[in-house]
Amino acid sequence: MLSALDKKLLKAVANLEDIPKGAYNIRKNGKLMGREVSANIIIDTNEDGTGIIVNIKPGTVNESVHIPVIVSQAGLHDVVYNKFIIGKHSDITIVAGCGIHCGSSESQGHEGIHDFLVGRGAKVKYVEKHVAMGAGKGKRDLSPTTRVFLEEDAHVEMELTQLGGVDEANRVNEANLGPRSSLLITERVMTDFRQVAISKNDIVMAGQGSRSNLVSRSVIKGNSSQDFYAVIEANAKCFGHIECDAIIMDNGVNQTIPALKANHPDVELTHEASIGKIANDQLTKIMSLGLTYDEAVNWIIQGFLK
Amino acid sequence: MLELKDVKFSVTDAEAPDGKAMRMIIDGISFNFERGKFYAITGPNGSGKTTLARLIMGINPTTSGSIFFEKKNITTLSITDRARAGIAYAFQHPARFKGITCRDLLSIASGKTDEDELVEIIKRVGICSYDFLDKHVNSELSGGEIKKIELATTIARNPKLAIYDEPDTGIDLWTIEPMVYLLKKEQEKYNTTTIVVSHNRTFLEAADSILLIRDGRIAYTGDMKGVEPILMDLSLCPFGEFLEGGKNAECFR
Ligand SMILES: Nc1ncnc2c1ncn2[C@@H]1O[C@H](COP(=O)(O)OP(=O)(O)OP(=O)(O)O)[C@@H](O)[C@H]1O
Ligand SMILES: [Mg+2]
């Protein structure tokens, strides 16, 4: 059974009101809490019991898998290794995410290492939300690693969000793109107080005609800090773009380092990066529509992170 | 309904040798705008038109003088309070955002979220395509498109006083006449006091009264007939300012 707190965390990370429909695997405090498979989606615990293997049959369309993680036990640092094998020509949505509830002064954390093998022509939408809450003073760490291998003509869209409460985040995203495959990553991170978030992205464009687009939006409040590294390495004729924008408020600090490496003459690689306060002309415009200064700041930030 | 009393705006002159001298940008403007009338403000580039508009909206603080709106002294009111009192300003260079759509802007401008009502507003400004609502107000919008959205957000507020700062720049030639017609219609239907900053003849002709600003002062007020010779004169010698001060140059006019 789900407790009220479990429900609150599930709602926050996976937008779930209750046990989801379709295939799912809910992990709570390092243990399996519930699992459901479908005719096309098989979930097994891996050999050494450190995570799960999700097997999606070729041609599976319009199905989803939910794999939320809850950490509410004081002092627990949960590490999990998950593998997703996505059959060719399938079209599926994977909703992951981790909710930490910290009620004590002991630190709590979750480290999820996710490998995706995306078969030829498959389409995957991966949505991952990280949330931490609770009145406890303990540090909350969330450090996910995502490794994606795209076979030819595969298409992956990843939406990664962390909008508050996480004290320390070390994110690693790695991708390897096969011929004509495409990858879109959107990352949105908001930090406040003394929180620290680091995101490292390494994208290798191995296949001819592959495309990647990495979009990062950061809001850095209080005394928090965010570092963003992104490297696109192109080894074949391809198209790659990095776009990273950071809004600094209060005394936040930010480092944004996009890098492009071309090992082939026919690559088309671009990047745009910006760091700064909310622009004055944006604020005056919104205030001239009747919002107060604070309301205008909030409104602009919410749009930016939407 | 809007009264300016000896309004001044000055900034520290960065080019002054001691770095302390003040530069007058609006140099004592007094004027009474009457309710429901249509005004055009014109004048050379850099004469202070936008600055005057920003003083009325509260974006720039007045250095001295006072501004009365509906008999209330609003000189020290914030932008927000002036907006809530019924003043709206369409920027000459509208802000661009990331992650904000035309729908978002129109919703806060009008306080409405209903699709049909928003469509009503964009139709009112002569935008016929519905997918306009979901366009992002970012750097991908063309100069003309963003000016149309700016106009729409201003009209969406149903203001008592609307100030449009060069609404016609970037707009295709064939849309200018309809735009004048639209602003006139808004003025007549809602009795909106309308101020349009423009260099465009069509707007000047449509106005009940024209204010010519030069060097931060009102150089002329009146109708088209009276302003025309002065404008002609100004345009004949655009470098008049420089030449007048030169020893070896002369400006014949
Ligand atoms: N805050 C400020 N600080 C310094 N100088 C300013 C400031 N605001 C305006 N100015 C200067 O004041 C002058 C008038 O500017 P303003 O934008 O009002 O002109 P304008 O009449 O609207 O011109 P245009 O027709 O080109 O739009 C310009 O020389 C401008 O550089
Ligand atoms: Mg101007």
PDB file of N, CA and C in Angstrom, chain B residues 23-115:
ATOM      1  N   ARG B  23      23.223  65.946 -18.387  1.00  0.00           N
ATOM      2  CA  ARG B  23      22.723  66.157 -19.731  1.00  0.00           C
ATOM      3  C   ARG B  23      21.196  66.115 -19.659  1.00  0.00           C
ATOM      4  N   MET B  24      20.569  67.181 -20.106  1.00  0.00           N
ATOM      5  CA  MET B  24      19.114  67.279 -20.105  1.00  0.00           C
ATOM      6  C   MET B  24      18.563  66.493 -21.282  1.00  0.00           C
ATOM      7  N   ILE B  25      17.720  65.563 -21.005  1.00  0.00           N
ATOM      8  CA  ILE B  25      17.121  64.821 -22.115  1.00  0.00           C
ATOM      9  C   ILE B  25      15.688  65.279 -22.341  1.00  0.00           C
ATOM     10  N   ILE B  26      14.958  65.465 -21.245  1.00  0.00           N
ATOM     11  CA  ILE B  26      13.660  66.129 -21.336  1.00  0.00           C
ATOM     12  C   ILE B  26      13.804  67.417 -20.540  1.00  0.00           C
ATOM     13  N   ASP B  27      13.575  68.515 -21.236  1.00  0.00           N
ATOM     14  CA  ASP B  27      13.999  69.800 -20.680  1.00  0.00           C
ATOM     15  C   ASP B  27      12.805  70.698 -20.377  1.00  0.00           C
ATOM     16  N   GLY B  28      11.949  70.230 -19.464  1.00  0.00           N
ATOM     17  CA  GLY B  28      10.832  71.075 -19.054  1.00  0.00           C
ATOM     18  C   GLY B  28       9.652  70.997 -20.006  1.00  0.00           C
ATOM     19  N   ILE B  29       8.963  69.868 -19.978  1.00  0.00           N
ATOM     20  CA  ILE B  29       7.781  69.713 -20.839  1.00  0.00           C
ATOM     21  C   ILE B  29       6.517  69.852 -20.012  1.00  0.00           C
ATOM     22  N   SER B  30       5.640  70.758 -20.455  1.00  0.00           N
ATOM     23  CA  SER B  30       4.325  70.912 -19.839  1.00  0.00           C
ATOM     24  C   SER B  30       3.288  70.709 -20.926  1.00  0.00           C
ATOM     25  N   PHE B  31       2.300  69.862 -20.626  1.00  0.00           N
ATOM     26  CA  PHE B  31       1.253  69.655 -21.613  1.00  0.00           C
ATOM     27  C   PHE B  31       0.059  68.984 -20.959  1.00  0.00           C
ATOM     28  N   ASN B  32      -1.115  69.298 -21.479  1.00  0.00           N
ATOM     29  CA  ASN B  32      -2.324  68.682 -20.956  1.00  0.00           C
ATOM     30  C   ASN B  32      -2.985  67.828 -22.035  1.00  0.00           C
ATOM     31  N   PHE B  33      -2.980  66.522 -21.833  1.00  0.00           N
ATOM     32  CA  PHE B  33      -3.624  65.616 -22.787  1.00  0.00           C
ATOM     33  C   PHE B  33      -5.074  65.414 -22.366  1.00  0.00           C
ATOM     34  N   GLU B  34      -5.989  65.647 -23.301  1.00  0.00           N
ATOM     35  CA  GLU B  34      -7.402  65.543 -22.949  1.00  0.00           C
ATOM     36  C   GLU B  34      -7.940  64.142 -23.188  1.00  0.00           C
ATOM     37  N   ARG B  35      -8.918  63.778 -22.359  1.00  0.00           N
ATOM     38  CA  ARG B  35      -9.499  62.443 -22.438  1.00  0.00           C
ATOM     39  C   ARG B  35     -10.085  62.148 -23.832  1.00  0.00           C
ATOM     40  N   GLY B  36      -9.786  60.954 -24.325  1.00  0.00           N
ATOM     41  CA  GLY B  36     -10.399  60.480 -25.561  1.00  0.00           C
ATOM     42  C   GLY B  36      -9.828  61.076 -26.835  1.00  0.00           C
ATOM     43  N   LYS B  37      -8.794  61.898 -26.699  1.00  0.00           N
ATOM     44  CA  LYS B  37      -8.217  62.504 -27.906  1.00  0.00           C
ATOM     45  C   LYS B  37      -7.065  61.657 -28.446  1.00  0.00           C
ATOM     46  N   PHE B  38      -6.742  61.900 -29.694  1.00  0.00           N
ATOM     47  CA  PHE B  38      -5.691  61.163 -30.383  1.00  0.00           C
ATOM     48  C   PHE B  38      -4.514  62.109 -30.640  1.00  0.00           C
ATOM     49  N   TYR B  39      -3.356  61.798 -30.029  1.00  0.00           N
ATOM     50  CA  TYR B  39      -2.187  62.666 -30.177  1.00  0.00           C
ATOM     51  C   TYR B  39      -1.075  61.944 -30.929  1.00  0.00           C
ATOM     52  N   ALA B  40      -0.355  62.698 -31.723  1.00  0.00           N
ATOM     53  CA  ALA B  40       0.839  62.145 -32.349  1.00  0.00           C
ATOM     54  C   ALA B  40       2.029  62.933 -31.834  1.00  0.00           C
ATOM     55  N   ILE B  41       3.078  62.203 -31.442  1.00  0.00           N
ATOM     56  CA  ILE B  41       4.316  62.868 -31.054  1.00  0.00           C
ATOM     57  C   ILE B  41       5.353  62.568 -32.123  1.00  0.00           C
ATOM     58  N   THR B  42       5.967  63.594 -32.639  1.00  0.00           N
ATOM     59  CA  THR B  42       6.985  63.376 -33.659  1.00  0.00           C
ATOM     60  C   THR B  42       8.211  64.237 -33.336  1.00  0.00           C
ATOM     61  N   GLY B  43       9.225  64.095 -34.141  1.00  0.00           N
ATOM     62  CA  GLY B  43      10.456  64.839 -33.881  1.00  0.00           C
ATOM     63  C   GLY B  43      11.654  64.017 -34.309  1.00  0.00           C
ATOM     64  N   PRO B  44      12.804  64.665 -34.429  1.00  0.00           N
ATOM     65  CA  PRO B  44      13.994  63.965 -34.928  1.00  0.00           C
ATOM     66  C   PRO B  44      14.422  62.822 -34.022  1.00  0.00           C
ATOM     67  N   ASN B  45      15.247  61.936 -34.557  1.00  0.00           N
ATOM     68  CA  ASN B  45      15.824  60.850 -33.763  1.00  0.00           C
ATOM     69  C   ASN B  45      16.603  61.440 -32.600  1.00  0.00           C
ATOM     70  N   GLY B  46      16.419  60.847 -31.447  1.00  0.00           N
ATOM     71  CA  GLY B  46      17.177  61.292 -30.284  1.00  0.00           C
ATOM     72  C   GLY B  46      16.641  62.555 -29.632  1.00  0.00           C
ATOM     73  N   SER B  47      15.437  62.999 -30.034  1.00  0.00           N
ATOM     74  CA  SER B  47      14.919  64.252 -29.487  1.00  0.00           C
ATOM     75  C   SER B  47      14.269  64.072 -28.115  1.00  0.00           C
ATOM     76  N   GLY B  48      13.974  62.816 -27.748  1.00  0.00           N
ATOM     77  CA  GLY B  48      13.423  62.577 -26.417  1.00  0.00           C
ATOM     78  C   GLY B  48      12.016  61.992 -26.383  1.00  0.00           C
ATOM     79  N   LYS B  49      11.509  61.539 -27.516  1.00  0.00           N
ATOM     80  CA  LYS B  49      10.140  61.028 -27.585  1.00  0.00           C
ATOM     81  C   LYS B  49       9.944  59.785 -26.719  1.00  0.00           C
ATOM     82  N   THR B  50      10.848  58.831 -26.895  1.00  0.00           N
ATOM     83  CA  THR B  50      10.743  57.600 -26.111  1.00  0.00           C
ATOM     84  C   THR B  50      10.937  57.889 -24.627  1.00  0.00           C
ATOM     85  N   THR B  51      11.880  58.766 -24.329  1.00  0.00           N
ATOM     86  CA  THR B  51      12.124  59.115 -22.929  1.00  0.00           C
ATOM     87  C   THR B  51      10.863  59.705 -22.303  1.00  0.00           C
ATOM     88  N   LEU B  52      10.181  60.561 -23.042  1.00  0.00           N
ATOM     89  CA  LEU B  52       8.949  61.153 -22.526  1.00  0.00           C
ATOM     90  C   LEU B  52       7.909  60.064 -22.240  1.00  0.00           C
ATOM     91  N   ALA B  53       7.765  59.127 -23.178  1.00  0.00           N
ATOM     92  CA  ALA B  53       6.813  58.031 -22.992  1.00  0.00           C
ATOM     93  C   ALA B  53       7.177  57.205 -21.757  1.00  0.00           C
ATOM     94  N   ARG B  54       8.460  56.962 -21.583  1.00  0.00           N
ATOM     95  CA  ARG B  54       8.918  56.154 -20.438  1.00  0.00           C
ATOM     96  C   ARG B  54       8.721  56.897 -19.115  1.00  0.00           C
ATOM     97  N   LEU B  55       8.783  58.210 -19.163  1.00  0.00           N
ATOM     98  CA  LEU B  55       8.506  59.001 -17.959  1.00  0.00           C
ATOM     99  C   LEU B  55       7.033  58.876 -17.574  1.00  0.00           C
ATOM    100  N   ILE B  56       6.174  58.863 -18.586  1.00  0.00           N
ATOM    101  CA  ILE B  56       4.736  58.759 -18.309  1.00  0.00           C
ATOM    102  C   ILE B  56       4.401  57.375 -17.741  1.00  0.00           C
ATOM    103  N   MET B  57       5.049  56.329 -18.294  1.00  0.00           N
ATOM    104  CA  MET B  57       4.792  54.971 -17.817  1.00  0.00           C
ATOM    105  C   MET B  57       5.479  54.695 -16.481  1.00  0.00           C
ATOM    106  N   GLY B  58       6.439  55.532 -16.121  1.00  0.00           N
ATOM    107  CA  GLY B  58       7.137  55.323 -14.842  1.00  0.00           C
ATOM    108  C   GLY B  58       8.381  54.461 -14.958  1.00  0.00           C
ATOM    109  N   ILE B  59       8.819  54.213 -16.178  1.00  0.00           N
ATOM    110  CA  ILE B  59      10.014  53.387 -16.376  1.00  0.00           C
ATOM    111  C   ILE B  59      11.265  54.196 -16.040  1.00  0.00           C
ATOM    112  N   ASN B  60      11.246  55.458 -16.418  1.00  0.00           N
ATOM    113  CA  ASN B  60      12.303  56.383 -15.991  1.00  0.00           C
ATOM    114  C   ASN B  60      11.716  57.287 -14.912  1.00  0.00           C
ATOM    115  N   PRO B  61      12.495  57.607 -13.904  1.00  0.00           N
ATOM    116  CA  PRO B  61      11.992  58.538 -12.885  1.00  0.00           C
ATOM    117  C   PRO B  61      12.174  59.983 -13.342  1.00  0.00           C
ATOM    118  N   THR B  62      11.212  60.843 -13.042  1.00  0.00           N
ATOM    119  CA  THR B  62      11.390  62.248 -13.424  1.00  0.00           C
ATOM    120  C   THR B  62      12.464  62.864 -12.535  1.00  0.00           C
ATOM    121  N   THR B  63      13.271  63.737 -13.121  1.00  0.00           N
ATOM    122  CA  THR B  63      14.288  64.442 -12.340  1.00  0.00           C
ATOM    123  C   THR B  63      13.625  65.580 -11.568  1.00  0.00           C
ATOM    124  N   SER B  64      12.698  66.255 -12.243  1.00  0.00           N
ATOM    125  CA  SER B  64      11.878  67.249 -11.549  1.00  0.00           C
ATOM    126  C   SER B  64      10.589  67.447 -12.327  1.00  0.00           C
ATOM    127  N   GLY B  65       9.660  68.206 -11.731  1.00  0.00           N
ATOM    128  CA  GLY B  65       8.354  68.389 -12.353  1.00  0.00           C
ATOM    129  C   GLY B  65       7.389  67.316 -11.866  1.00  0.00           C
ATOM    130  N   SER B  66       6.147  67.379 -12.351  1.00  0.00           N
ATOM    131  CA  SER B  66       5.191  66.376 -11.884  1.00  0.00           C
ATOM    132  C   SER B  66       4.237  65.935 -12.981  1.00  0.00           C
ATOM    133  N   ILE B  67       3.674  64.746 -12.756  1.00  0.00           N
ATOM    134  CA  ILE B  67       2.753  64.141 -13.717  1.00  0.00           C
ATOM    135  C   ILE B  67       1.436  63.835 -12.999  1.00  0.00           C
ATOM    136  N   PHE B  68       0.353  64.332 -13.560  1.00  0.00           N
ATOM    137  CA  PHE B  68      -0.967  64.071 -12.996  1.00  0.00           C
ATOM    138  C   PHE B  68      -1.770  63.204 -13.964  1.00  0.00           C
ATOM    139  N   PHE B  69      -2.383  62.159 -13.414  1.00  0.00           N
ATOM    140  CA  PHE B  69      -3.223  61.290 -14.233  1.00  0.00           C
ATOM    141  C   PHE B  69      -4.598  61.244 -13.589  1.00  0.00           C
ATOM    142  N   GLU B  70      -5.597  61.656 -14.324  1.00  0.00           N
ATOM    143  CA  GLU B  70      -6.958  61.779 -13.797  1.00  0.00           C
ATOM    144  C   GLU B  70      -6.937  62.554 -12.483  1.00  0.00           C
ATOM    145  N   LYS B  71      -6.227  63.651 -12.493  1.00  0.00           N
ATOM    146  CA  LYS B  71      -6.145  64.605 -11.385  1.00  0.00           C
ATOM    147  C   LYS B  71      -5.328  64.111 -10.199  1.00  0.00           C
ATOM    148  N   LYS B  72      -4.800  62.856 -10.300  1.00  0.00           N
ATOM    149  CA  LYS B  72      -3.993  62.344  -9.193  1.00  0.00           C
ATOM    150  C   LYS B  72      -2.513  62.485  -9.537  1.00  0.00           C
ATOM    151  N   ASN B  73      -1.728  62.910  -8.556  1.00  0.00           N
ATOM    152  CA  ASN B  73      -0.296  63.033  -8.787  1.00  0.00           C
ATOM    153  C   ASN B  73       0.333  61.638  -8.812  1.00  0.00           C
ATOM    154  N   ILE B  74       0.846  61.239  -9.967  1.00  0.00           N
ATOM    155  CA  ILE B  74       1.416  59.887 -10.083  1.00  0.00           C
ATOM    156  C   ILE B  74       2.931  59.935 -10.222  1.00  0.00           C
ATOM    157  N   THR B  75       3.518  61.097 -10.002  1.00  0.00           N
ATOM    158  CA  THR B  75       4.952  61.286 -10.262  1.00  0.00           C
ATOM    159  C   THR B  75       5.832  60.217  -9.619  1.00  0.00           C
ATOM    160  N   THR B  76       5.448  59.771  -8.415  1.00  0.00           N
ATOM    161  CA  THR B  76       6.316  58.807  -7.743  1.00  0.00           C
ATOM    162  C   THR B  76       5.756  57.375  -7.773  1.00  0.00           C
ATOM    163  N   LEU B  77       4.656  57.173  -8.483  1.00  0.00           N
ATOM    164  CA  LEU B  77       4.086  55.817  -8.540  1.00  0.00           C
ATOM    165  C   LEU B  77       4.973  54.880  -9.365  1.00  0.00           C
ATOM    166  N   SER B  78       4.944  53.589  -8.992  1.00  0.00           N
ATOM    167  CA  SER B  78       5.718  52.577  -9.729  1.00  0.00           C
ATOM    168  C   SER B  78       5.067  52.285 -11.079  1.00  0.00           C
ATOM    169  N   ILE B  79       5.807  51.581 -11.919  1.00  0.00           N
ATOM    170  CA  ILE B  79       5.272  51.138 -13.214  1.00  0.00           C
ATOM    171  C   ILE B  79       3.990  50.347 -12.982  1.00  0.00           C
ATOM    172  N   THR B  80       4.074  49.401 -12.037  1.00  0.00           N
ATOM    173  CA  THR B  80       2.947  48.523 -11.731  1.00  0.00           C
ATOM    174  C   THR B  80       1.695  49.326 -11.385  1.00  0.00           C
ATOM    175  N   ASP B  81       1.858  50.307 -10.485  1.00  0.00           N
ATOM    176  CA  ASP B  81       0.691  51.080 -10.056  1.00  0.00           C
ATOM    177  C   ASP B  81       0.122  51.920 -11.196  1.00  0.00           C
ATOM    178  N   ARG B  82       0.996  52.433 -12.037  1.00  0.00           N
ATOM    179  CA  ARG B  82       0.500  53.216 -13.180  1.00  0.00           C
ATOM    180  C   ARG B  82      -0.243  52.305 -14.150  1.00  0.00           C
ATOM    181  N   ALA B  83       0.298  51.080 -14.338  1.00  0.00           N
ATOM    182  CA  ALA B  83      -0.375  50.128 -15.222  1.00  0.00           C
ATOM    183  C   ALA B  83      -1.765  49.823 -14.674  1.00  0.00           C
ATOM    184  N   ARG B  84      -1.831  49.604 -13.352  1.00  0.00           N
ATOM    185  CA  ARG B  84      -3.119  49.268 -12.737  1.00  0.00           C
ATOM    186  C   ARG B  84      -4.087  50.446 -12.765  1.00  0.00           C
ATOM    187  N   ALA B  85      -3.516  51.675 -12.814  1.00  0.00           N
ATOM    188  CA  ALA B  85      -4.372  52.863 -12.888  1.00  0.00           C
ATOM    189  C   ALA B  85      -4.939  53.068 -14.299  1.00  0.00           C
ATOM    190  N   GLY B  86      -4.383  52.327 -15.284  1.00  0.00           N
ATOM    191  CA  GLY B  86      -4.954  52.411 -16.629  1.00  0.00           C
ATOM    192  C   GLY B  86      -4.047  52.976 -17.704  1.00  0.00           C
ATOM    193  N   ILE B  87      -2.731  53.015 -17.415  1.00  0.00           N
ATOM    194  CA  ILE B  87      -1.789  53.479 -18.440  1.00  0.00           C
ATOM    195  C   ILE B  87      -1.126  52.266 -19.088  1.00  0.00           C
ATOM    196  N   ALA B  88      -1.034  52.279 -20.391  1.00  0.00           N
ATOM    197  CA  ALA B  88      -0.352  51.180 -21.077  1.00  0.00           C
ATOM    198  C   ALA B  88       0.630  51.753 -22.081  1.00  0.00           C
ATOM    199  N   TYR B  89       1.752  51.034 -22.251  1.00  0.00           N
ATOM    200  CA  TYR B  89       2.802  51.523 -23.147  1.00  0.00           C
ATOM    201  C   TYR B  89       3.289  50.398 -24.053  1.00  0.00           C
ATOM    202  N   ALA B  90       3.235  50.637 -25.350  1.00  0.00           N
ATOM    203  CA  ALA B  90       3.781  49.673 -26.309  1.00  0.00           C
ATOM    204  C   ALA B  90       5.193  50.114 -26.647  1.00  0.00           C
ATOM    205  N   PHE B  91       6.173  49.312 -26.245  1.00  0.00           N
ATOM    206  CA  PHE B  91       7.583  49.672 -26.358  1.00  0.00           C
ATOM    207  C   PHE B  91       8.042  49.829 -27.811  1.00  0.00           C
ATOM    208  N   GLN B  92       8.991  50.743 -27.994  1.00  0.00           N
ATOM    209  CA  GLN B  92       9.576  50.901 -29.328  1.00  0.00           C
ATOM    210  C   GLN B  92      10.380  49.648 -29.691  1.00  0.00           C
ATOM    211  N   HIS B  93      11.140  49.154 -28.716  1.00  0.00           N
ATOM    212  CA  HIS B  93      11.894  47.913 -28.926  1.00  0.00           C
ATOM    213  C   HIS B  93      11.401  46.886 -27.931  1.00  0.00           C
ATOM    214  N   PRO B  94      10.400  46.085 -28.311  1.00  0.00           N
ATOM    215  CA  PRO B  94       9.790  45.157 -27.349  1.00  0.00           C
ATOM    216  C   PRO B  94      10.786  44.108 -26.861  1.00  0.00           C
ATOM    217  N   ALA B  95      10.611  43.720 -25.597  1.00  0.00           N
ATOM    218  CA  ALA B  95      11.477  42.703 -25.002  1.00  0.00           C
ATOM    219  C   ALA B  95      11.197  41.342 -25.642  1.00  0.00           C
ATOM    220  N   ARG B  96      12.248  40.534 -25.707  1.00  0.00           N
ATOM    221  CA  ARG B  96      12.086  39.149 -26.154  1.00  0.00           C
ATOM    222  C   ARG B  96      12.398  38.246 -24.974  1.00  0.00           C
ATOM    223  N   PHE B  97      11.754  37.090 -24.941  1.00  0.00           N
ATOM    224  CA  PHE B  97      11.859  36.196 -23.793  1.00  0.00           C
ATOM    225  C   PHE B  97      12.277  34.798 -24.235  1.00  0.00           C
ATOM    226  N   LYS B  98      12.643  33.966 -23.260  1.00  0.00           N
ATOM    227  CA  LYS B  98      12.829  32.545 -23.560  1.00  0.00           C
ATOM    228  C   LYS B  98      11.737  31.779 -22.839  1.00  0.00           C
ATOM    229  N   GLY B  99      11.054  30.929 -23.559  1.00  0.00           N
ATOM    230  CA  GLY B  99      10.031  30.083 -22.940  1.00  0.00           C
ATOM    231  C   GLY B  99       8.673  30.742 -22.782  1.00  0.00           C
ATOM    232  N   ILE B 100       8.507  31.941 -23.330  1.00  0.00           N
ATOM    233  CA  ILE B 100       7.228  32.656 -23.199  1.00  0.00           C
ATOM    234  C   ILE B 100       6.562  32.733 -24.569  1.00  0.00           C
ATOM    235  N   THR B 101       5.283  32.369 -24.601  1.00  0.00           N
ATOM    236  CA  THR B 101       4.567  32.446 -25.872  1.00  0.00           C
ATOM    237  C   THR B 101       3.701  33.700 -25.906  1.00  0.00           C
ATOM    238  N   CYS B 102       3.235  33.991 -27.088  1.00  0.00           N
ATOM    239  CA  CYS B 102       2.323  35.106 -27.296  1.00  0.00           C
ATOM    240  C   CYS B 102       1.083  34.937 -26.417  1.00  0.00           C
ATOM    241  N   ARG B 103       0.627  33.679 -26.291  1.00  0.00           N
ATOM    242  CA  ARG B 103      -0.525  33.382 -25.437  1.00  0.00           C
ATOM    243  C   ARG B 103      -0.250  33.788 -23.982  1.00  0.00           C
ATOM    244  N   ASP B 104       0.945  33.463 -23.492  1.00  0.00           N
ATOM    245  CA  ASP B 104       1.308  33.802 -22.102  1.00  0.00           C
ATOM    246  C   ASP B 104       1.228  35.307 -21.881  1.00  0.00           C
ATOM    247  N   LEU B 105       1.816  36.056 -22.818  1.00  0.00           N
ATOM    248  CA  LEU B 105       1.834  37.512 -22.669  1.00  0.00           C
ATOM    249  C   LEU B 105       0.424  38.094 -22.717  1.00  0.00           C
ATOM    250  N   LEU B 106      -0.365  37.611 -23.670  1.00  0.00           N
ATOM    251  CA  LEU B 106      -1.723  38.140 -23.796  1.00  0.00           C
ATOM    252  C   LEU B 106      -2.570  37.780 -22.584  1.00  0.00           C
ATOM    253  N   SER B 107      -2.313  36.608 -22.001  1.00  0.00           N
ATOM    254  CA  SER B 107      -3.077  36.200 -20.825  1.00  0.00           C
ATOM    255  C   SER B 107      -2.824  37.124 -19.639  1.00  0.00           C
ATOM    256  N   ILE B 108      -1.558  37.455 -19.378  1.00  0.00           N
ATOM    257  CA  ILE B 108      -1.362  38.364 -18.241  1.00  0.00           C
ATOM    258  C   ILE B 108      -1.794  39.782 -18.590  1.00  0.00           C
ATOM    259  N   ALA B 109      -1.638  40.152 -19.851  1.00  0.00           N
ATOM    260  CA  ALA B 109      -2.059  41.503 -20.242  1.00  0.00           C
ATOM    261  C   ALA B 109      -3.562  41.677 -20.050  1.00  0.00           C
ATOM    262  N   SER B 110      -4.330  40.653 -20.421  1.00  0.00           N
ATOM    263  CA  SER B 110      -5.787  40.789 -20.417  1.00  0.00           C
ATOM    264  C   SER B 110      -6.434  40.186 -19.183  1.00  0.00           C
ATOM    265  N   GLY B 111      -5.685  39.328 -18.457  1.00  0.00           N
ATOM    266  CA  GLY B 111      -6.274  38.619 -17.328  1.00  0.00           C
ATOM    267  C   GLY B 111      -7.199  37.501 -17.774  1.00  0.00           C
ATOM    268  N   LYS B 112      -7.108  37.138 -19.037  1.00  0.00           N
ATOM    269  CA  LYS B 112      -7.979  36.083 -19.568  1.00  0.00           C
ATOM    270  C   LYS B 112      -7.152  34.908 -20.064  1.00  0.00           C
ATOM    271  N   THR B 113      -7.686  33.697 -19.910  1.00  0.00           N
ATOM    272  CA  THR B 113      -6.947  32.544 -20.413  1.00  0.00           C
ATOM    273  C   THR B 113      -7.772  31.787 -21.446  1.00  0.00           C
ATOM    274  N   ASP B 114      -9.040  32.146 -21.520  1.00  0.00           N
ATOM    275  CA  ASP B 114      -9.938  31.453 -22.426  1.00  0.00           C
ATOM    276  C   ASP B 114      -9.500  31.643 -23.881  1.00  0.00           C
ATOM    277  N   GLU B 115      -9.370  30.530 -24.586  1.00  0.00           N
ATOM    278  CA  GLU B 115      -8.908  30.528 -25.979  1.00  0.00           C
ATOM    279  C   GLU B 115      -9.692  31.517 -26.853  1.00  0.00           C
TER     280      GLU B 115
END
